[in-house]
């Protein structure tokens, strides 16, 4: 079966510090991978998605970036965090199937920028 | 730009009551998903509906996809405190993109 991992689970960082969040998927090959941010009690905002190694599409211009160095690894980074970067970051994967393109989510990372 | 609207935004009911939440769009989707998310956790998939008019049941939860594949509903029978959470619908635009609604926050009081 497929599983998706995210770490760290929680993170508190000062403004201006760098960021690296990691997401890995097990049990599937060549998944589509996604990074979302969720403000408190709100819906999901798509940040980046990737259909393959080294292929990144950005949905929202910001000081964040994403990379996919391996097939099942997706990294979200920033060189200098802003207060507005605080939120709940979710990684998801999907694979096209007869039942549609369903996304499966990781447990999330709670980021607080002080 | 495709948008998904969800209503109501908030819902607070007593244990044992029935409820329906809605997910609406002016766009057609190839499939639609419902998720439930608890605080501090990632959304968990409840169901995927693909065919217009399709009805799926998951214990006390009944999901319906509109005939035109633009809307969906989630009906919960005899709600329990464990049903509390944020219910998100998401539409798949034929593999081109994936759109999430803002969610319905449900609170079931014992």
PDB file of C-alpha atoms in Angstrom:
ATOM      1  CA  UNK A   1       0.000   0.000   0.000  1.00  0.00           C
ATOM      2  CA  UNK A   2       1.035   3.590  -0.507  1.00  0.00           C
ATOM      3  CA  UNK A   3       2.103   5.861   2.321  1.00  0.00           C
ATOM      4  CA  UNK A   4       3.156   9.484   2.425  1.00  0.00           C
ATOM      5  CA  UNK A   5       5.428  11.013   5.040  1.00  0.00           C
ATOM      6  CA  UNK A   6       6.141  14.588   5.984  1.00  0.00           C
ATOM      7  CA  UNK A   7       8.654  16.040   8.365  1.00  0.00           C
ATOM      8  CA  UNK A   8       9.040  17.776  10.570  1.00  0.00           C
ATOM      9  CA  UNK A   9       5.569  17.649  12.101  1.00  0.00           C
ATOM     10  CA  UNK A  10       5.959  21.067  13.704  1.00  0.00           C
ATOM     11  CA  UNK A  11       8.467  23.846  13.221  1.00  0.00           C
ATOM     12  CA  UNK A  12       9.028  27.247  14.810  1.00  0.00           C
ATOM     13  CA  UNK A  13      11.368  29.520  12.905  1.00  0.00           C
ATOM     14  CA  UNK A  14      12.389  33.188  13.183  1.00  0.00           C
ATOM     15  CA  UNK A  15      11.662  35.638  10.396  1.00  0.00           C
ATOM     16  CA  UNK A  16      14.449  35.645   7.822  1.00  0.00           C
ATOM     17  CA  UNK A  17      15.604  32.103   8.516  1.00  0.00           C
ATOM     18  CA  UNK A  18      15.674  29.387   5.826  1.00  0.00           C
ATOM     19  CA  UNK A  19      13.131  26.597   5.484  1.00  0.00           C
ATOM     20  CA  UNK A  20      13.206  23.034   4.243  1.00  0.00           C
ATOM     21  CA  UNK A  21      10.185  20.735   4.474  1.00  0.00           C
ATOM     22  CA  UNK A  22      10.385  17.220   3.129  1.00  0.00           C
ATOM     23  CA  UNK A  23       7.781  14.871   1.735  1.00  0.00           C
ATOM     24  CA  UNK A  24       8.321  11.289   0.627  1.00  0.00           C
ATOM     25  CA  UNK A  25       5.962   8.732  -0.858  1.00  0.00           C
ATOM     26  CA  UNK A  26       6.276   4.965  -0.632  1.00  0.00           C
ATOM     27  CA  UNK A  27       4.594   2.192  -2.566  1.00  0.00           C
ATOM     28  CA  UNK A  28       4.064   3.944  -5.887  1.00  0.00           C
ATOM     29  CA  UNK A  29       6.140   5.064  -8.855  1.00  0.00           C
ATOM     30  CA  UNK A  30       6.101   8.356 -10.760  1.00  0.00           C
ATOM     31  CA  UNK A  31       3.387   9.973  -8.652  1.00  0.00           C
ATOM     32  CA  UNK A  32       2.146  13.503  -9.163  1.00  0.00           C
ATOM     33  CA  UNK A  33       3.210  15.477  -6.095  1.00  0.00           C
ATOM     34  CA  UNK A  34       1.692  18.617  -4.575  1.00  0.00           C
ATOM     35  CA  UNK A  35       2.428  21.188  -1.885  1.00  0.00           C
ATOM     36  CA  UNK A  36      -0.505  23.029  -0.298  1.00  0.00           C
ATOM     37  CA  UNK A  37      -0.760  25.638   2.420  1.00  0.00           C
ATOM     38  CA  UNK A  38      -3.794  25.850   4.664  1.00  0.00           C
ATOM     39  CA  UNK A  39      -4.574  28.865   6.817  1.00  0.00           C
ATOM     40  CA  UNK A  40      -6.289  28.150  10.136  1.00  0.00           C
ATOM     41  CA  UNK A  41      -9.715  26.559   9.538  1.00  0.00           C
ATOM     42  CA  UNK A  42      -9.628  27.362   5.862  1.00  0.00           C
ATOM     43  CA  UNK A  43      -9.425  25.540   2.551  1.00  0.00           C
ATOM     44  CA  UNK A  44      -6.290  24.516   0.714  1.00  0.00           C
ATOM     45  CA  UNK A  45      -4.104  26.763  -1.425  1.00  0.00           C
ATOM     46  CA  UNK A  46      -2.056  24.935  -4.044  1.00  0.00           C
ATOM     47  CA  UNK A  47       1.549  26.143  -4.007  1.00  0.00           C
ATOM     48  CA  UNK A  48       3.438  23.766  -6.292  1.00  0.00           C
ATOM     49  CA  UNK A  49       2.891  20.564  -8.198  1.00  0.00           C
ATOM     50  CA  UNK A  50       5.208  18.188  -9.983  1.00  0.00           C
ATOM     51  CA  UNK A  51       4.576  15.533 -12.607  1.00  0.00           C
ATOM     52  CA  UNK A  52       8.137  14.187 -12.601  1.00  0.00           C
ATOM     53  CA  UNK A  53      11.724  14.579 -11.410  1.00  0.00           C
ATOM     54  CA  UNK A  54      12.894  18.153 -11.857  1.00  0.00           C
ATOM     55  CA  UNK A  55       9.490  19.282 -13.168  1.00  0.00           C
ATOM     56  CA  UNK A  56       7.931  21.911 -10.925  1.00  0.00           C
ATOM     57  CA  UNK A  57       4.952  24.153 -11.610  1.00  0.00           C
ATOM     58  CA  UNK A  58       4.270  27.125  -9.368  1.00  0.00           C
ATOM     59  CA  UNK A  59       0.716  28.247  -8.765  1.00  0.00           C
ATOM     60  CA  UNK A  60       1.332  31.255  -6.547  1.00  0.00           C
ATOM     61  CA  UNK A  61       4.273  33.702  -6.758  1.00  0.00           C
ATOM     62  CA  UNK A  62       5.971  33.907  -3.382  1.00  0.00           C
ATOM     63  CA  UNK A  63       9.265  33.506  -1.593  1.00  0.00           C
ATOM     64  CA  UNK A  64       8.863  29.725  -1.500  1.00  0.00           C
ATOM     65  CA  UNK A  65      10.345  27.214  -3.931  1.00  0.00           C
ATOM     66  CA  UNK A  66       9.999  23.488  -4.505  1.00  0.00           C
ATOM     67  CA  UNK A  67      12.282  20.785  -5.806  1.00  0.00           C
ATOM     68  CA  UNK A  68      11.913  17.138  -6.729  1.00  0.00           C
ATOM     69  CA  UNK A  69      15.365  15.553  -6.614  1.00  0.00           C
ATOM     70  CA  UNK A  70      14.017  11.991  -6.674  1.00  0.00           C
ATOM     71  CA  UNK A  71      10.885  10.347  -8.033  1.00  0.00           C
ATOM     72  CA  UNK A  72       9.192  10.067  -4.649  1.00  0.00           C
ATOM     73  CA  UNK A  73      10.721  13.041  -2.838  1.00  0.00           C
ATOM     74  CA  UNK A  74       9.322  16.566  -2.829  1.00  0.00           C
ATOM     75  CA  UNK A  75      10.933  19.439  -0.927  1.00  0.00           C
ATOM     76  CA  UNK A  76       9.535  22.860  -0.062  1.00  0.00           C
ATOM     77  CA  UNK A  77      12.123  25.546   0.659  1.00  0.00           C
ATOM     78  CA  UNK A  78      12.613  29.186   1.422  1.00  0.00           C
ATOM     79  CA  UNK A  79      15.763  31.271   1.731  1.00  0.00           C
ATOM     80  CA  UNK A  80      14.159  33.822   4.058  1.00  0.00           C
ATOM     81  CA  UNK A  81      10.885  33.184   5.857  1.00  0.00           C
ATOM     82  CA  UNK A  82       8.238  35.862   6.269  1.00  0.00           C
ATOM     83  CA  UNK A  83       5.628  36.106   9.013  1.00  0.00           C
ATOM     84  CA  UNK A  84       2.974  35.410   6.377  1.00  0.00           C
ATOM     85  CA  UNK A  85       4.562  32.022   5.668  1.00  0.00           C
ATOM     86  CA  UNK A  86       3.079  30.648   8.882  1.00  0.00           C
ATOM     87  CA  UNK A  87       0.506  27.934   8.273  1.00  0.00           C
ATOM     88  CA  UNK A  88      -0.171  24.265   7.891  1.00  0.00           C
ATOM     89  CA  UNK A  89       1.708  22.755   4.947  1.00  0.00           C
ATOM     90  CA  UNK A  90       0.357  19.651   3.321  1.00  0.00           C
ATOM     91  CA  UNK A  91       1.984  17.366   0.786  1.00  0.00           C
ATOM     92  CA  UNK A  92      -0.161  15.153  -1.423  1.00  0.00           C
ATOM     93  CA  UNK A  93       0.312  12.582  -4.159  1.00  0.00           C
ATOM     94  CA  UNK A  94      -1.908  11.281  -6.915  1.00  0.00           C
ATOM     95  CA  UNK A  95      -1.842   8.822  -9.784  1.00  0.00           C
ATOM     96  CA  UNK A  96      -4.299   8.836 -12.634  1.00  0.00           C
ATOM     97  CA  UNK A  97      -6.678   5.912 -12.355  1.00  0.00           C
ATOM     98  CA  UNK A  98      -9.962   4.795 -13.818  1.00  0.00           C
ATOM     99  CA  UNK A  99     -11.679   6.258 -10.773  1.00  0.00           C
ATOM    100  CA  UNK A 100     -10.236   9.713 -11.420  1.00  0.00           C
ATOM    101  CA  UNK A 101      -7.268  11.690 -10.187  1.00  0.00           C
ATOM    102  CA  UNK A 102      -7.639  11.421  -6.413  1.00  0.00           C
ATOM    103  CA  UNK A 103      -5.127  13.062  -4.118  1.00  0.00           C
ATOM    104  CA  UNK A 104      -3.883  11.503  -0.889  1.00  0.00           C
ATOM    105  CA  UNK A 105      -2.466  13.700   1.822  1.00  0.00           C
ATOM    106  CA  UNK A 106       0.363  13.483   4.283  1.00  0.00           C
ATOM    107  CA  UNK A 107      -0.012  14.373   7.961  1.00  0.00           C
ATOM    108  CA  UNK A 108       1.129  17.967   7.446  1.00  0.00           C
ATOM    109  CA  UNK A 109       3.722  20.307   8.954  1.00  0.00           C
ATOM    110  CA  UNK A 110       2.664  23.127  11.255  1.00  0.00           C
ATOM    111  CA  UNK A 111       5.008  26.081  10.612  1.00  0.00           C
ATOM    112  CA  UNK A 112       5.072  29.086  12.909  1.00  0.00           C
ATOM    113  CA  UNK A 113       7.221  32.034  11.908  1.00  0.00           C
ATOM    114  CA  UNK A 114       7.979  34.429  14.762  1.00  0.00           C
TER     115      UNK A 114
ATOM    116  CA  UNK B   1     -10.992  30.069 -13.214  1.00  0.00           C
ATOM    117  CA  UNK B   2     -12.833  27.146 -11.737  1.00  0.00           C
ATOM    118  CA  UNK B   3     -14.342  27.616  -8.313  1.00  0.00           C
ATOM    119  CA  UNK B   4     -15.978  25.251  -5.905  1.00  0.00           C
ATOM    120  CA  UNK B   5     -18.362  26.659  -3.328  1.00  0.00           C
ATOM    121  CA  UNK B   6     -19.383  24.806  -0.195  1.00  0.00           C
ATOM    122  CA  UNK B   7     -22.361  25.459   2.025  1.00  0.00           C
ATOM    123  CA  UNK B   8     -22.941  25.935   4.794  1.00  0.00           C
ATOM    124  CA  UNK B   9     -19.581  27.283   5.901  1.00  0.00           C
ATOM    125  CA  UNK B  10     -20.255  26.279   9.506  1.00  0.00           C
ATOM    126  CA  UNK B  11     -22.744  23.809  10.962  1.00  0.00           C
ATOM    127  CA  UNK B  12     -23.349  22.911  14.593  1.00  0.00           C
ATOM    128  CA  UNK B  13     -25.880  20.192  15.378  1.00  0.00           C
ATOM    129  CA  UNK B  14     -26.856  17.810  18.155  1.00  0.00           C
ATOM    130  CA  UNK B  15     -25.901  14.165  18.136  1.00  0.00           C
ATOM    131  CA  UNK B  16     -28.512  12.081  16.303  1.00  0.00           C
ATOM    132  CA  UNK B  17     -29.577  14.785  13.858  1.00  0.00           C
ATOM    133  CA  UNK B  18     -29.307  14.467  10.094  1.00  0.00           C
ATOM    134  CA  UNK B  19     -27.505  16.987   7.910  1.00  0.00           C
ATOM    135  CA  UNK B  20     -26.594  17.732   4.316  1.00  0.00           C
ATOM    136  CA  UNK B  21     -23.685  19.784   3.043  1.00  0.00           C
ATOM    137  CA  UNK B  22     -23.290  20.960  -0.507  1.00  0.00           C
ATOM    138  CA  UNK B  23     -20.523  21.481  -3.015  1.00  0.00           C
ATOM    139  CA  UNK B  24     -21.364  23.558  -6.097  1.00  0.00           C
ATOM    140  CA  UNK B  25     -19.639  24.835  -9.204  1.00  0.00           C
ATOM    141  CA  UNK B  26     -20.453  26.242 -12.604  1.00  0.00           C
ATOM    142  CA  UNK B  27     -17.769  23.983 -14.073  1.00  0.00           C
ATOM    143  CA  UNK B  28     -17.927  20.335 -15.051  1.00  0.00           C
ATOM    144  CA  UNK B  29     -15.532  17.955 -13.338  1.00  0.00           C
ATOM    145  CA  UNK B  30     -14.343  14.532 -14.423  1.00  0.00           C
ATOM    146  CA  UNK B  31     -14.483  13.392 -10.815  1.00  0.00           C
ATOM    147  CA  UNK B  32     -15.120  14.831  -7.411  1.00  0.00           C
ATOM    148  CA  UNK B  33     -13.701  13.883  -4.042  1.00  0.00           C
ATOM    149  CA  UNK B  34     -14.863  14.421  -0.472  1.00  0.00           C
ATOM    150  CA  UNK B  35     -12.351  14.620   2.375  1.00  0.00           C
ATOM    151  CA  UNK B  36     -12.645  14.979   6.148  1.00  0.00           C
ATOM    152  CA  UNK B  37      -9.930  16.784   8.039  1.00  0.00           C
ATOM    153  CA  UNK B  38      -9.441  16.874  11.792  1.00  0.00           C
ATOM    154  CA  UNK B  39      -7.430  19.643  13.476  1.00  0.00           C
ATOM    155  CA  UNK B  40      -3.689  19.259  13.024  1.00  0.00           C
ATOM    156  CA  UNK B  41      -4.006  16.402  10.543  1.00  0.00           C
ATOM    157  CA  UNK B  42      -4.054  16.014   6.786  1.00  0.00           C
ATOM    158  CA  UNK B  43      -7.347  15.540   4.920  1.00  0.00           C
ATOM    159  CA  UNK B  44      -8.490  11.941   4.654  1.00  0.00           C
ATOM    160  CA  UNK B  45     -10.274  10.788   1.532  1.00  0.00           C
ATOM    161  CA  UNK B  46     -13.863   9.661   2.081  1.00  0.00           C
ATOM    162  CA  UNK B  47     -15.047   8.987  -1.451  1.00  0.00           C
ATOM    163  CA  UNK B  48     -14.476   9.656  -5.134  1.00  0.00           C
ATOM    164  CA  UNK B  49     -17.480  10.002  -7.443  1.00  0.00           C
ATOM    165  CA  UNK B  50     -17.059   9.825 -11.193  1.00  0.00           C
ATOM    166  CA  UNK B  51     -20.372   9.250 -12.944  1.00  0.00           C
ATOM    167  CA  UNK B  52     -23.104  11.883 -13.160  1.00  0.00           C
ATOM    168  CA  UNK B  53     -25.974  10.953 -10.832  1.00  0.00           C
ATOM    169  CA  UNK B  54     -23.801   8.491  -8.943  1.00  0.00           C
ATOM    170  CA  UNK B  55     -24.695   7.766  -5.327  1.00  0.00           C
ATOM    171  CA  UNK B  56     -22.225   6.185  -2.934  1.00  0.00           C
ATOM    172  CA  UNK B  57     -22.817   5.156   0.647  1.00  0.00           C
ATOM    173  CA  UNK B  58     -20.223   4.858   3.367  1.00  0.00           C
ATOM    174  CA  UNK B  59     -21.982   3.671   6.521  1.00  0.00           C
ATOM    175  CA  UNK B  60     -24.036   6.708   7.645  1.00  0.00           C
ATOM    176  CA  UNK B  61     -22.642   8.954   4.902  1.00  0.00           C
ATOM    177  CA  UNK B  62     -24.331   9.239   1.495  1.00  0.00           C
ATOM    178  CA  UNK B  63     -22.597  11.052  -1.350  1.00  0.00           C
ATOM    179  CA  UNK B  64     -24.273  12.127  -4.568  1.00  0.00           C
ATOM    180  CA  UNK B  65     -22.714  13.517  -7.727  1.00  0.00           C
ATOM    181  CA  UNK B  66     -24.990  15.792  -9.751  1.00  0.00           C
ATOM    182  CA  UNK B  67     -26.262  14.614 -13.118  1.00  0.00           C
ATOM    183  CA  UNK B  68     -24.261  17.340 -14.872  1.00  0.00           C
ATOM    184  CA  UNK B  69     -21.144  16.642 -12.752  1.00  0.00           C
ATOM    185  CA  UNK B  70     -21.071  20.229 -11.483  1.00  0.00           C
ATOM    186  CA  UNK B  71     -22.203  19.667  -7.912  1.00  0.00           C
ATOM    187  CA  UNK B  72     -22.299  17.152  -5.117  1.00  0.00           C
ATOM    188  CA  UNK B  73     -23.881  16.622  -1.739  1.00  0.00           C
ATOM    189  CA  UNK B  74     -22.925  14.784   1.414  1.00  0.00           C
ATOM    190  CA  UNK B  75     -25.706  13.598   3.708  1.00  0.00           C
ATOM    191  CA  UNK B  76     -24.974  12.288   7.189  1.00  0.00           C
ATOM    192  CA  UNK B  77     -27.627  10.304   9.026  1.00  0.00           C
ATOM    193  CA  UNK B  78     -27.742  10.276  12.825  1.00  0.00           C
ATOM    194  CA  UNK B  79     -24.615  12.376  13.246  1.00  0.00           C
ATOM    195  CA  UNK B  80     -22.161  11.437  15.982  1.00  0.00           C
ATOM    196  CA  UNK B  81     -19.485  13.503  17.748  1.00  0.00           C
ATOM    197  CA  UNK B  82     -16.878  11.530  15.795  1.00  0.00           C
ATOM    198  CA  UNK B  83     -18.211  13.103  12.589  1.00  0.00           C
ATOM    199  CA  UNK B  84     -16.902  16.485  13.738  1.00  0.00           C
ATOM    200  CA  UNK B  85     -14.357  17.977  11.362  1.00  0.00           C
ATOM    201  CA  UNK B  86     -13.753  20.044   8.242  1.00  0.00           C
ATOM    202  CA  UNK B  87     -15.380  18.534   5.154  1.00  0.00           C
ATOM    203  CA  UNK B  88     -13.661  19.447   1.915  1.00  0.00           C
ATOM    204  CA  UNK B  89     -14.802  18.753  -1.607  1.00  0.00           C
ATOM    205  CA  UNK B  90     -12.377  18.776  -4.510  1.00  0.00           C
ATOM    206  CA  UNK B  91     -12.932  18.566  -8.253  1.00  0.00           C
ATOM    207  CA  UNK B  92     -10.653  17.082 -10.859  1.00  0.00           C
ATOM    208  CA  UNK B  93     -10.680  18.949 -14.185  1.00  0.00           C
ATOM    209  CA  UNK B  94      -9.884  16.030 -16.463  1.00  0.00           C
ATOM    210  CA  UNK B  95      -6.340  15.833 -15.094  1.00  0.00           C
ATOM    211  CA  UNK B  96      -5.533  19.473 -15.870  1.00  0.00           C
ATOM    212  CA  UNK B  97      -5.905  20.766 -12.355  1.00  0.00           C
ATOM    213  CA  UNK B  98      -7.438  20.014  -8.994  1.00  0.00           C
ATOM    214  CA  UNK B  99      -9.734  22.507  -7.255  1.00  0.00           C
ATOM    215  CA  UNK B 100     -10.647  22.506  -3.566  1.00  0.00           C
ATOM    216  CA  UNK B 101     -13.658  24.116  -1.966  1.00  0.00           C
ATOM    217  CA  UNK B 102     -13.237  26.213   1.207  1.00  0.00           C
ATOM    218  CA  UNK B 103     -14.794  23.506   3.361  1.00  0.00           C
ATOM    219  CA  UNK B 104     -17.711  23.055   5.752  1.00  0.00           C
ATOM    220  CA  UNK B 105     -16.796  22.956   9.405  1.00  0.00           C
ATOM    221  CA  UNK B 106     -19.118  20.529  11.204  1.00  0.00           C
ATOM    222  CA  UNK B 107     -19.497  20.316  14.947  1.00  0.00           C
ATOM    223  CA  UNK B 108     -21.632  17.534  16.426  1.00  0.00           C
ATOM    224  CA  UNK B 109     -22.461  18.128  20.051  1.00  0.00           C
ATOM    225  CA  UNK B 110     -23.061  15.190  22.412  1.00  0.00           C
TER     226      UNK B 110
END
